[in-house]
Structure formats: structure tokens, C-alpha cells
mmCIF file of C-alpha atoms in Angstrom:
data_model
loop_
_atom_site.group_PDB
_atom_site.id
_atom_site.type_symbol
_atom_site.label_atom_id
_atom_site.label_comp_id
_atom_site.label_asym_id
_atom_site.label_seq_id
_atom_site.Cartn_x
_atom_site.Cartn_y
_atom_site.Cartn_z
ATOM 1 C CA UNK A 1226 -42.491 0.074 -32.286
ATOM 2 C CA UNK A 1227 -40.393 0.648 -29.192
ATOM 3 C CA UNK A 1228 -42.176 0.540 -25.829
ATOM 4 C CA UNK A 1229 -41.171 0.600 -22.230
ATOM 5 C CA UNK A 1230 -40.736 -2.842 -20.666
ATOM 6 C CA UNK A 1231 -44.082 -2.701 -18.775
ATOM 7 C CA UNK A 1232 -45.961 -1.497 -21.880
ATOM 8 C CA UNK A 1233 -44.331 -4.144 -24.068
ATOM 9 C CA UNK A 1234 -45.283 -6.986 -21.767
ATOM 10 C CA UNK A 1235 -48.827 -5.696 -21.529
ATOM 11 C CA UNK A 1236 -48.897 -5.665 -25.332
ATOM 12 C CA UNK A 1237 -47.597 -9.236 -25.395
ATOM 13 C CA UNK A 1238 -50.411 -10.206 -23.058
ATOM 14 C CA UNK A 1239 -52.896 -8.655 -25.464
ATOM 15 C CA UNK A 1240 -51.373 -10.571 -28.382
ATOM 16 C CA UNK A 1241 -51.721 -13.829 -26.485
ATOM 17 C CA UNK A 1242 -55.287 -13.116 -25.457
ATOM 18 C CA UNK A 1243 -56.161 -12.460 -29.087
ATOM 19 C CA UNK A 1244 -54.187 -15.240 -30.812
ATOM 20 C CA UNK A 1245 -53.482 -17.738 -27.947
ATOM 21 C CA UNK A 1246 -50.196 -18.713 -29.641
ATOM 22 C CA UNK A 1247 -47.318 -16.413 -30.600
ATOM 23 C CA UNK A 1248 -43.721 -16.953 -31.696
ATOM 24 C CA UNK A 1249 -40.474 -15.400 -30.598
ATOM 25 C CA UNK A 1250 -40.022 -14.002 -34.137
ATOM 26 C CA UNK A 1251 -43.459 -12.277 -34.065
ATOM 27 C CA UNK A 1252 -42.515 -10.496 -30.823
ATOM 28 C CA UNK A 1253 -39.056 -9.547 -32.080
ATOM 29 C CA UNK A 1254 -40.442 -8.072 -35.286
ATOM 30 C CA UNK A 1255 -43.395 -6.280 -33.695
ATOM 31 C CA UNK A 1256 -41.399 -4.596 -30.922
ATOM 32 C CA UNK A 1257 -37.967 -4.397 -32.594
ATOM 33 C CA UNK A 1258 -36.232 -6.269 -29.789
ATOM 34 C CA UNK A 1259 -33.505 -8.948 -29.661
ATOM 35 C CA UNK A 1260 -34.182 -12.640 -29.215
ATOM 36 C CA UNK A 1261 -32.708 -12.392 -25.698
ATOM 37 C CA UNK A 1262 -35.121 -9.638 -24.724
ATOM 38 C CA UNK A 1263 -38.092 -11.514 -26.150
ATOM 39 C CA UNK A 1264 -37.127 -14.617 -24.180
ATOM 40 C CA UNK A 1265 -36.791 -12.544 -20.980
ATOM 41 C CA UNK A 1266 -40.308 -11.244 -21.556
ATOM 42 C CA UNK A 1267 -41.597 -14.809 -22.049
ATOM 43 C CA UNK A 1268 -39.773 -15.925 -18.918
ATOM 44 C CA UNK A 1269 -41.350 -13.142 -16.853
ATOM 45 C CA UNK A 1270 -44.843 -13.861 -18.111
ATOM 46 C CA UNK A 1271 -44.337 -17.566 -17.571
ATOM 47 C CA UNK A 1272 -43.346 -16.869 -13.917
ATOM 48 C CA UNK A 1273 -46.570 -14.861 -13.535
ATOM 49 C CA UNK A 1274 -48.551 -17.877 -14.670
ATOM 50 C CA UNK A 1275 -49.833 -16.126 -17.794
ATOM 51 C CA UNK A 1276 -48.267 -18.274 -20.519
ATOM 52 C CA UNK A 1277 -46.605 -21.587 -21.232
ATOM 53 C CA UNK A 1278 -43.306 -21.469 -23.109
ATOM 54 C CA UNK A 1279 -43.013 -23.813 -26.062
ATOM 55 C CA UNK A 1280 -40.319 -24.352 -28.677
ATOM 56 C CA UNK A 1281 -39.996 -21.082 -30.600
ATOM 57 C CA UNK A 1282 -42.798 -19.250 -28.792
ATOM 58 C CA UNK A 1283 -45.509 -19.317 -26.156
ATOM 59 C CA UNK A 1284 -49.135 -20.310 -25.652
ATOM 60 C CA UNK A 1285 -51.762 -18.728 -23.448
ATOM 61 C CA UNK A 1286 -52.101 -20.617 -20.203
ATOM 62 C CA UNK A 1287 -55.672 -21.873 -20.060
ATOM 63 C CA UNK A 1288 -55.787 -22.298 -16.304
ATOM 64 C CA UNK A 1289 -54.381 -18.959 -15.233
ATOM 65 C CA UNK A 1290 -53.792 -17.450 -11.790
ATOM 66 C CA UNK A 1291 -52.407 -14.307 -13.455
ATOM 67 C CA UNK A 1292 -55.520 -12.583 -14.681
ATOM 68 C CA UNK A 1293 -54.956 -9.691 -17.139
ATOM 69 C CA UNK A 1294 -55.822 -6.212 -15.948
ATOM 70 C CA UNK A 1295 -59.383 -5.032 -16.396
ATOM 71 C CA UNK A 1296 -58.092 -2.287 -18.677
ATOM 72 C CA UNK A 1297 -56.388 -4.844 -20.946
ATOM 73 C CA UNK A 1298 -59.407 -7.109 -21.072
ATOM 74 C CA UNK A 1299 -61.665 -4.150 -21.823
ATOM 75 C CA UNK A 1300 -59.479 -3.069 -24.781
ATOM 76 C CA UNK A 1301 -59.140 -6.515 -26.427
ATOM 77 C CA UNK A 1302 -61.887 -7.713 -28.825
ATOM 78 C CA UNK A 1303 -63.722 -4.407 -28.460
ATOM 79 C CA UNK A 1304 -65.299 -4.673 -31.935
ATOM 80 C CA UNK A 1305 -66.624 -8.145 -31.228
ATOM 81 C CA UNK A 1306 -67.966 -7.104 -27.866
ATOM 82 C CA UNK A 1307 -69.795 -4.166 -29.471
ATOM 83 C CA UNK A 1308 -71.374 -6.535 -32.040
ATOM 84 C CA UNK A 1309 -72.768 -8.992 -29.549
ATOM 85 C CA UNK A 1310 -73.947 -6.179 -27.252
ATOM 86 C CA UNK A 1311 -75.865 -4.561 -30.113
ATOM 87 C CA UNK A 1312 -77.547 -7.861 -30.886
ATOM 88 C CA UNK A 1313 -78.542 -8.347 -27.271
ATOM 89 C CA UNK A 1314 -80.210 -4.900 -27.272
ATOM 90 C CA UNK A 1315 -82.305 -5.832 -30.331
ATOM 91 C CA UNK A 1316 -84.347 -8.125 -28.088
ATOM 92 C CA UNK A 1317 -85.359 -5.400 -25.664
ATOM 93 C CA UNK A 1318 -88.923 -4.192 -25.478
ATOM 94 C CA UNK A 1319 -90.692 -1.344 -23.703
ATOM 95 C CA UNK A 1320 -91.355 -2.020 -20.047
ATOM 96 C CA UNK A 1321 -88.558 -4.568 -19.566
ATOM 97 C CA UNK A 1322 -86.776 -4.775 -16.219
ATOM 98 C CA UNK A 1323 -83.176 -5.800 -16.626
ATOM 99 C CA UNK A 1324 -79.876 -6.151 -14.675
ATOM 100 C CA UNK A 1325 -76.555 -5.035 -16.183
ATOM 101 C CA UNK A 1326 -73.301 -6.107 -14.574
ATOM 102 C CA UNK A 1327 -69.995 -4.218 -14.470
ATOM 103 C CA UNK A 1328 -68.307 -5.970 -17.385
ATOM 104 C CA UNK A 1329 -67.022 -3.964 -20.352
ATOM 105 C CA UNK A 1330 -68.918 -6.263 -22.690
ATOM 106 C CA UNK A 1331 -72.256 -5.472 -21.078
ATOM 107 C CA UNK A 1332 -71.374 -1.757 -20.912
ATOM 108 C CA UNK A 1333 -71.350 -1.779 -24.725
ATOM 109 C CA UNK A 1334 -75.167 -2.200 -24.527
ATOM 110 C CA UNK A 1335 -75.679 1.228 -22.901
ATOM 111 C CA UNK A 1336 -75.452 3.468 -25.962
ATOM 112 C CA UNK A 1337 -78.330 1.596 -27.657
ATOM 113 C CA UNK A 1338 -80.444 1.510 -24.479
ATOM 114 C CA UNK A 1339 -80.539 5.264 -23.880
ATOM 115 C CA UNK A 1340 -83.935 5.988 -25.512
ATOM 116 C CA UNK A 1341 -85.779 2.861 -24.307
ATOM 117 C CA UNK A 1342 -88.535 2.884 -21.731
ATOM 118 C CA UNK A 1343 -87.110 0.247 -19.410
ATOM 119 C CA UNK A 1344 -85.952 -0.231 -15.824
ATOM 120 C CA UNK A 1345 -82.249 -0.985 -15.300
ATOM 121 C CA UNK A 1346 -80.761 -2.375 -12.114
ATOM 122 C CA UNK A 1347 -76.948 -2.287 -11.940
ATOM 123 C CA UNK A 1348 -73.900 -2.439 -9.681
ATOM 124 C CA UNK A 1349 -71.660 -0.829 -12.290
ATOM 125 C CA UNK A 1350 -70.435 2.716 -11.778
ATOM 126 C CA UNK A 1351 -69.826 3.101 -15.520
ATOM 127 C CA UNK A 1352 -73.390 2.024 -16.329
ATOM 128 C CA UNK A 1353 -74.774 4.367 -13.678
ATOM 129 C CA UNK A 1354 -72.827 7.296 -15.048
ATOM 130 C CA UNK A 1355 -73.891 6.561 -18.646
ATOM 131 C CA UNK A 1356 -77.585 5.686 -18.186
ATOM 132 C CA UNK A 1357 -78.172 8.503 -15.667
ATOM 133 C CA UNK A 1358 -78.275 10.763 -18.713
ATOM 134 C CA UNK A 1359 -81.270 8.902 -20.204
ATOM 135 C CA UNK A 1360 -84.688 10.608 -19.950
ATOM 136 C CA UNK A 1361 -86.587 7.387 -20.373
ATOM 137 C CA UNK A 1362 -84.757 4.770 -18.223
ATOM 138 C CA UNK A 1363 -85.684 4.179 -14.631
ATOM 139 C CA UNK A 1364 -82.258 3.556 -13.105
ATOM 140 C CA UNK A 1365 -81.752 1.658 -9.835
ATOM 141 C CA UNK A 1366 -78.220 1.545 -8.406
ATOM 142 C CA UNK A 1367 -77.163 -1.314 -6.223
ATOM 143 C CA UNK A 1368 -75.531 -0.156 -2.982
ATOM 144 C CA UNK A 1369 -72.716 -1.771 -1.036
ATOM 145 C CA UNK A 1370 -68.982 -1.403 -0.798
ATOM 146 C CA UNK A 1371 -67.384 0.170 -3.858
ATOM 147 C CA UNK A 1372 -64.468 -1.751 -5.382
ATOM 148 C CA UNK A 1373 -62.272 0.587 -7.499
ATOM 149 C CA UNK A 1374 -60.550 -2.353 -9.204
ATOM 150 C CA UNK A 1375 -63.849 -3.768 -10.452
ATOM 151 C CA UNK A 1376 -65.462 -0.271 -10.749
ATOM 152 C CA UNK A 1377 -68.515 -1.767 -9.112
ATOM 153 C CA UNK A 1378 -70.425 -2.229 -5.862
ATOM 154 C CA UNK A 1379 -69.897 -5.666 -4.384
ATOM 155 C CA UNK A 1380 -70.170 -7.518 -1.084
ATOM 156 C CA UNK A 1381 -72.998 -8.743 1.185
ATOM 157 C CA UNK A 1382 -74.796 -5.373 1.285
ATOM 158 C CA UNK A 1383 -75.053 -5.308 -2.489
ATOM 159 C CA UNK A 1384 -76.226 -8.888 -2.627
ATOM 160 C CA UNK A 1385 -78.860 -8.315 0.045
ATOM 161 C CA UNK A 1386 -80.171 -5.291 -1.802
ATOM 162 C CA UNK A 1387 -80.435 -7.259 -5.019
ATOM 163 C CA UNK A 1388 -82.609 -9.890 -3.335
ATOM 164 C CA UNK A 1389 -85.404 -7.311 -3.117
ATOM 165 C CA UNK A 1390 -85.901 -7.398 -6.877
ATOM 166 C CA UNK A 1391 -87.034 -9.709 -9.657
ATOM 167 C CA UNK A 1392 -85.818 -8.800 -13.153
ATOM 168 C CA UNK A 1393 -87.005 -10.050 -16.540
ATOM 169 C CA UNK A 1394 -83.459 -10.550 -17.800
ATOM 170 C CA UNK A 1395 -79.965 -10.365 -16.352
ATOM 171 C CA UNK A 1396 -77.094 -9.499 -18.698
ATOM 172 C CA UNK A 1397 -73.657 -10.394 -17.440
ATOM 173 C CA UNK A 1398 -70.265 -11.652 -18.519
ATOM 174 C CA UNK A 1399 -67.525 -13.810 -17.028
ATOM 175 C CA UNK A 1400 -63.786 -14.270 -17.207
ATOM 176 C CA UNK A 1401 -63.867 -17.728 -18.720
ATOM 177 C CA UNK A 1402 -65.773 -21.001 -19.093
ATOM 178 C CA UNK A 1403 -65.059 -24.618 -20.044
ATOM 179 C CA UNK A 1404 -67.120 -27.783 -20.422
ATOM 180 C CA UNK A 1405 -65.974 -29.366 -17.174
ATOM 181 C CA UNK A 1406 -65.912 -26.362 -14.794
ATOM 182 C CA UNK A 1407 -68.635 -24.102 -16.108
ATOM 183 C CA UNK A 1408 -68.284 -20.319 -15.755
ATOM 184 C CA UNK A 1409 -65.436 -18.675 -13.846
ATOM 185 C CA UNK A 1410 -64.779 -15.148 -12.563
ATOM 186 C CA UNK A 1411 -61.941 -13.253 -10.895
ATOM 187 C CA UNK A 1412 -62.873 -13.681 -7.201
ATOM 188 C CA UNK A 1413 -65.489 -14.895 -4.761
ATOM 189 C CA UNK A 1414 -67.170 -11.504 -4.241
ATOM 190 C CA UNK A 1415 -67.852 -11.169 -7.945
ATOM 191 C CA UNK A 1416 -69.143 -14.756 -8.052
ATOM 192 C CA UNK A 1417 -71.444 -14.200 -5.048
ATOM 193 C CA UNK A 1418 -73.012 -11.117 -6.529
ATOM 194 C CA UNK A 1419 -73.606 -12.700 -9.943
ATOM 195 C CA UNK A 1420 -75.086 -15.848 -8.298
ATOM 196 C CA UNK A 1421 -77.538 -13.581 -6.520
ATOM 197 C CA UNK A 1422 -78.406 -11.883 -9.856
ATOM 198 C CA UNK A 1423 -78.994 -15.252 -11.502
ATOM 199 C CA UNK A 1424 -81.390 -16.242 -8.725
ATOM 200 C CA UNK A 1425 -83.365 -12.980 -9.192
ATOM 201 C CA UNK A 1426 -83.679 -13.187 -12.994
ATOM 202 C CA UNK A 1427 -86.440 -14.702 -15.055
ATOM 203 C CA UNK A 1428 -83.918 -15.181 -17.840
ATOM 204 C CA UNK A 1429 -80.129 -15.247 -17.725
ATOM 205 C CA UNK A 1430 -78.189 -13.805 -20.657
ATOM 206 C CA UNK A 1431 -74.434 -14.374 -20.912
ATOM 207 C CA UNK A 1432 -72.370 -12.060 -23.120
ATOM 208 C CA UNK A 1433 -68.963 -13.531 -23.812
ATOM 209 C CA UNK A 1434 -66.431 -13.046 -26.605
ATOM 210 C CA UNK A 1435 -64.592 -16.016 -28.117
ATOM 211 C CA UNK A 1436 -61.560 -15.639 -25.835
ATOM 212 C CA UNK A 1437 -63.635 -16.933 -22.881
ATOM 213 C CA UNK A 1438 -64.080 -20.417 -24.411
ATOM 214 C CA UNK A 1439 -62.131 -23.299 -22.963
ATOM 215 C CA UNK A 1440 -60.472 -21.435 -20.087
ATOM 216 C CA UNK A 1441 -60.614 -21.663 -16.290
ATOM 217 C CA UNK A 1442 -60.555 -18.789 -13.767
ATOM 218 C CA UNK A 1443 -60.084 -18.651 -10.017
ATOM 219 C CA UNK A 1444 -63.686 -18.606 -8.721
ATOM 220 C CA UNK A 1445 -66.508 -20.782 -9.958
ATOM 221 C CA UNK A 1446 -69.633 -18.856 -10.858
ATOM 222 C CA UNK A 1447 -72.175 -21.386 -12.138
ATOM 223 C CA UNK A 1448 -72.758 -24.202 -14.586
ATOM 224 C CA UNK A 1449 -74.518 -23.856 -17.928
ATOM 225 C CA UNK A 1450 -77.721 -25.398 -16.659
ATOM 226 C CA UNK A 1451 -78.670 -21.965 -15.313
ATOM 227 C CA UNK A 1452 -77.766 -20.034 -18.496
ATOM 228 C CA UNK A 1453 -80.641 -19.431 -20.903
ATOM 229 C CA UNK A 1454 -78.984 -17.366 -23.638
ATOM 230 C CA UNK A 1455 -75.421 -16.850 -24.857
ATOM 231 C CA UNK A 1456 -74.279 -14.026 -27.172
ATOM 232 C CA UNK A 1457 -70.769 -14.387 -28.615
ATOM 233 C CA UNK A 1458 -68.726 -12.589 -31.290
ATOM 234 C CA UNK A 1459 -67.670 -15.445 -33.558
ATOM 235 C CA UNK A 1460 -69.029 -18.636 -35.077
ATOM 236 C CA UNK A 1461 -68.825 -21.362 -32.458
ATOM 237 C CA UNK A 1462 -67.182 -24.804 -33.138
ATOM 238 C CA UNK A 1463 -69.592 -27.713 -33.531
ATOM 239 C CA UNK A 1464 -68.499 -29.343 -30.251
ATOM 240 C CA UNK A 1465 -69.555 -26.236 -28.364
ATOM 241 C CA UNK A 1466 -72.845 -26.028 -30.262
ATOM 242 C CA UNK A 1467 -73.560 -29.615 -29.223
ATOM 243 C CA UNK A 1468 -72.648 -28.793 -25.643
ATOM 244 C CA UNK A 1469 -74.970 -25.754 -25.515
ATOM 245 C CA UNK A 1470 -77.776 -27.775 -27.080
ATOM 246 C CA UNK A 1471 -77.444 -30.372 -24.329
ATOM 247 C CA UNK A 1472 -77.849 -27.645 -21.691
ATOM 248 C CA UNK A 1473 -80.645 -25.934 -23.617
ATOM 249 C CA UNK A 1474 -78.642 -22.703 -24.019
ATOM 250 C CA UNK A 1475 -79.960 -20.520 -26.872
ATOM 251 C CA UNK A 1476 -76.879 -19.421 -28.881
ATOM 252 C CA UNK A 1477 -76.587 -16.173 -30.805
ATOM 253 C CA UNK A 1478 -73.417 -15.838 -32.882
ATOM 254 C CA UNK A 1479 -72.382 -12.354 -33.975
ATOM 255 C CA UNK A 1480 -69.476 -12.680 -36.421
ATOM 256 C CA UNK A 1481 -68.007 -9.719 -38.278
ATOM 257 C CA UNK A 1482 -70.062 -9.104 -41.396
ATOM 258 C CA UNK A 1483 -72.816 -11.440 -40.291
ATOM 259 C CA UNK A 1484 -76.465 -10.609 -40.903
ATOM 260 C CA UNK A 1485 -78.645 -9.963 -37.890
ATOM 261 C CA UNK A 1486 -82.321 -10.875 -38.448
ATOM 262 C CA UNK A 1487 -84.619 -7.888 -38.133
ATOM 263 C CA UNK A 1488 -87.049 -9.552 -35.749
ATOM 264 C CA UNK A 1489 -86.028 -11.927 -32.994
ATOM 265 C CA UNK A 1490 -87.149 -12.519 -29.476
ATOM 266 C CA UNK A 1491 -86.082 -14.648 -26.535
ATOM 267 C CA UNK A 1492 -89.219 -16.715 -26.337
#
């Protein structure tokens, strides 16, 4: 598979996000390139702060200043994101008032929400465009300055508007989290808006695929003491289960092929 340099390096980023460790040989075989070309790719991505070079390969840099593009993050782990989003929707009931953020993971909830009699508050242009077609949803769009990179409305105007509301549940994602630093996001504006959402929600619901575990991002969002529920796409290691139990976070694992109970609720 021969790709242009930019495409190939984006594909290498995707490999690292998915596997966390890759070898020179894997990259050579996948993209039909020489060892010298593979090493130049690793060098370039190391300079960006995306990976750490190790003997014979590379590892994903846990504390990264070089965040992948939104398009790349949206495309990776899409099946897992869809699973955990479907499970989150199973808890919805008629009359609920919810907030949906601008993350791709949360957007996966929209298709299964279309026929529900609920109120949705959102700052996401994609969610607005999708749910505006529903005949049953009362849709409230958060105003403010539009950020084309985030495909969302952000800033102090958006935060001030959000403070007018109280929602039953807020559904949101993050870029990363670890046990010492809590949840992280891409920049302060995103953090400020989600902090406002958390303050306005009766219940906070984090949707995060397995790639978010044990990583650190630029801006701190919150600690796990304000998270009520976590939906994730794979079975969680015991050390993380113990951690979530200490913080009273209700965990819902959504592995491929796993059974989802027919009746569940948050309470």
C-alpha cells in the first residue's frame, strides 16, 4: 500500500493510537517502504512529540503535546465508540433532559436518540444537524463563537448560556485521563465549557474508548470525583476497576461480542 508521505505518517499515527507499540518491520511491510524511509517517518513523528523511538520501533508518547487531528481520532476505534454509545442510549427514558458534547464518541448516540421524547442541549454542530431532523426531540443549541476545528460553539458566551440550564445527564468525552492527573482535553476553552456542563448536570456520564486510559493531555478538565458513570469499549484492567470503585464511578464495559443486559438504569 503506497501512500503519499503525509498520508503515510497519518496512518502511522493511527497505528500507534490503536496498538501503542509498533515496529520498524511492521511499518516497512504495511507501506512497502525501506528501513531508511520508516526511520525518517519515526524521526519526524518523534520531533512532533507524538512518539518515543525505541530499539526496533516506537511507542506512543503518553504525555503528548502533538495531539492527533480530530479527523484521525474520529476514525480510530469507531466500532468501539459505537458500542459504548449504544449502551449509553439504552438508559434513556422519555422526558429526559440531556447535554451532548461535540466529541465523535458522543455523536454516535444520535442515531438511536432520533425517536425519543427528550430535550437535548448541545454545542456540537454535527449533533444539531443530525437531531434537527427528529420530530420528537426538543433541541436547544448553545450559542457562542463557532470553532471550525472543534466543530462546536465555545467560549464565554457559550458557557454563560449553559448556566441557564440544569440537565438530568451530561454525556461527554475527553482526550485522555490518568490516575494522577484526572481527565484532560485539547485546550482551555474546551475544558471551560465542559466544566460548566458538569456543574449544570445532575449526573455526569463519560464516554471514553480504551485509548484514553493512562494518557495526559494539555488542559486539565476535572478529577474523577465529579464523574458518576463511565462507558468504555473494552474490559478494564483490575487496577482501573479498583480506582473507579474508590471514586464511586459506575463502570459499564462494552467489549466486542459482549452481552448488554436488557434492563439497566443509572440509579
